[in-house]
Amino acid sequence: MNIIQKLISKHLVEGEMIPGQEIGIRIDQTLTQDATGTMAYLEFEAMNITHVKTELSVSYVDHNTIQIGFENADDHRFLKTVAAKHGIKYSRPGNGICHQVHLERFGIPGKSLLGSDSHTPTCGGLGMLAIGAGGLDIAMAMAGRPFRLAMPKVVKVQLTGELRKWVCAKDIILELLRRLSVKGGVGKAFEYSGPGVMSLTVPQRATITNMGAELGATTSVFPSDEQTRLFLKAQGREKDFYQLSADPDAKYDEVIEIDLSKLEPEIAQPHQPDRVVEVKDLKGMKIDQVFIGSCTNSSYVDMVRVAKILKGHLVHPDVSLSIAPGSRQVFEMLAAEGYLKDMIAAGARILECACGPCAGSGQAPSTGAKSLRTTNRNFLGRCGTLDSEVYLTGAETCAASAIAGFLTDAKEYADVLDIEMPRSFSVDDRMIINPPEDGSDVVVLKGPNIKSLPEFKELEDSFSAPVVIKTGDNISTDHIIPAGAKVIPLRSNVPEISKYLFSRVDTTFYERLKEAGKGIIVGGENYGQGSSREHAALAPKYMGVKAVLVLSFARIHMQNLVNFGVLPLLFDSRDDYEKLDQNDVLRFEDAREGVKNGKMTVVDETKGFSFGVHLVLSERQKATILMGGLLNSVEAKK
Ligand code: MIC
Ligand code: SF4
């Protein structure tokens, strides 16, 4: 077996490991972050379960840390109390980004982790089976229910050679994005293998598995080997080590080869993470802003390399450089070892260890600006400025360019870039609050912005509704429901957040949908890529969207639509997608029977033609749709 098969078979509770077929796996650990966590815990509360059933569940606060009103602080208080009540650890704001902290303190090779954040596969860098999903799926996992997914195909990424000093782990995943595109990983899991693996430390591996999310992959994993043992030992957790490798005769569905010694620094251009070219192709491009941080590139070694480049220089007068270390552990070590001083002296604007600018919470670029970032996503408007351009690249390239004022690689700094992963990290878990043995007396505090979950009715048999929007390919959940300092505070308030639906692409959308009272969304390929935020399904459902009709879906978003009882429909033919227009009224007859059969006929009443659509759903997913969503299921109620 390959590693993915070994990990899955160890956790398999339902189904067979045949690619494409639905399987159920046992979840050992869960993680949530505040932006998706409030909803996940409201859903968990709706299930009336006293104590989580997992081995470990952690609630992180890292997204909504800018408190421009009471909302975020109220959310933190809710998360803290709800965690104490139900046996969940609470990582306080100030402790760092969920994926970075989980990798450092909790990830265990061989275990399964489900997180309400699409970058949960970061812990695959430790040999974990780590998967991102919507909040409701995490709530179900906390309640001890299996997590269902389609068994992925397994792609072997064979690494040979070693990276040159000014080339980094980010370049490996950017290279895969260049070759495969943002939809190249849908339905697949990526397993890294070959002699090049041993040269990569766990934090470097985690950069790669983190950004595997941008391929649309179900998950990504590295073997658990000597590097893994060294990392766990340095975290004071050698006892958690478990060796994991593929069998010598393991089979794979696909093989991709990358020679690390031939890689150059790469960069993803606006507005998709797969628009990758080599840095040298754009060398000299003037830049206005640089952000170094996020769950992709904020480890200790990343930050030290940045500090070494910045030392003795000043950030270019036309550039604003912000830096956010990934965790309190990293932050504290940078301070203790003097690296923070070098960053400050160079004029860097030091931010708290949180997601911050990555999803648009602070540091929005100026009008028309070019922003260079170490983050993983550059979807239109995500940074907070609609007409700015975000480029994604490695930390070294970012630091060298911040000094130069234009895009350049860090080759000239090669001499200072030889930094080893520390033999021991500074370990201090006091910012993680352990829940009491018995939380029954804990009072869960909910501020006025925290609204209860809407209730949904079962699927109607026949209905008609207008096409409220028609989009192109690769629409991300950032397009559907933005994040950012303004909108994230509304994550626990569905009526309010709904007002921002598609606001980045069409400011009339909300009013039009409200007036129609119902609607159909029409989209192209890979609809719903990116974030796991279930609000991209929940808000449309709340506003009366009956179906999302597209050429293909991204994995997490499609499951979120199912979870909230929105029909996820696929066109039988691209021609029909071409024929449809906004405002066409579509009629659905015998929709319930159609769901059961996996196909139905839709009538375009405006243009007077009919066409076929289909659903690729398991029997369980069909039943969920029919009952109007997962919260209405017996499984959620038992
Ligand atoms: C993101 O990177 O888009 C986020 C913000 O972390 C999301 C989660 C969210 O929307 O809260 C993700 O990746 O799932
Ligand atoms: Fe946070 Fe950005 Fe990572 Fe999402 S991608 S978890 S917003 S740092």
PDB file of C-alpha atoms in Angstrom, residues 177 180-188 214-217 274 473-474 525-527 529 552-554 574:
ATOM      1  CA  LEU A 177       0.372  24.397  -9.501  1.00  0.00           C
ATOM      2  CA  LEU A 180      -1.506  20.923 -12.853  1.00  0.00           C
ATOM      3  CA  SER A 181      -3.646  24.096 -12.308  1.00  0.00           C
ATOM      4  CA  VAL A 182      -6.056  24.931  -9.485  1.00  0.00           C
ATOM      5  CA  LYS A 183      -8.336  22.089 -10.475  1.00  0.00           C
ATOM      6  CA  GLY A 184      -5.624  19.546 -11.219  1.00  0.00           C
ATOM      7  CA  GLY A 185      -5.870  17.964  -7.789  1.00  0.00           C
ATOM      8  CA  VAL A 186      -9.646  17.548  -7.456  1.00  0.00           C
ATOM      9  CA  GLY A 187     -10.461  13.990  -6.381  1.00  0.00           C
ATOM     10  CA  LYS A 188      -6.777  13.259  -5.719  1.00  0.00           C
ATOM     11  CA  GLU A 214      -4.729  25.228  -3.986  1.00  0.00           C
ATOM     12  CA  LEU A 215      -4.576  22.234  -6.332  1.00  0.00           C
ATOM     13  CA  GLY A 216      -8.043  21.314  -5.101  1.00  0.00           C
ATOM     14  CA  ALA A 217      -6.529  18.138  -3.607  1.00  0.00           C
ATOM     15  CA  ASP A 274      -1.738  28.578 -10.653  1.00  0.00           C
ATOM     16  CA  ASP A 473     -14.628  29.043 -14.267  1.00  0.00           C
ATOM     17  CA  ASN A 474     -12.729  28.775 -10.968  1.00  0.00           C
ATOM     18  CA  GLU A 525     -15.586  24.573 -13.922  1.00  0.00           C
ATOM     19  CA  ASN A 526     -14.200  24.131 -10.383  1.00  0.00           C
ATOM     20  CA  TYR A 527     -16.956  26.208  -8.816  1.00  0.00           C
ATOM     21  CA  GLN A 529     -12.571  26.423  -5.002  1.00  0.00           C
ATOM     22  CA  SER A 552     -17.739  20.972 -12.103  1.00  0.00           C
ATOM     23  CA  PHE A 553     -17.369  21.550  -8.351  1.00  0.00           C
ATOM     24  CA  ALA A 554     -14.520  21.924  -5.881  1.00  0.00           C
ATOM     25  CA  ARG A 574     -21.357  22.422 -21.947  1.00  0.00           C
TER      26      ARG A 574
END
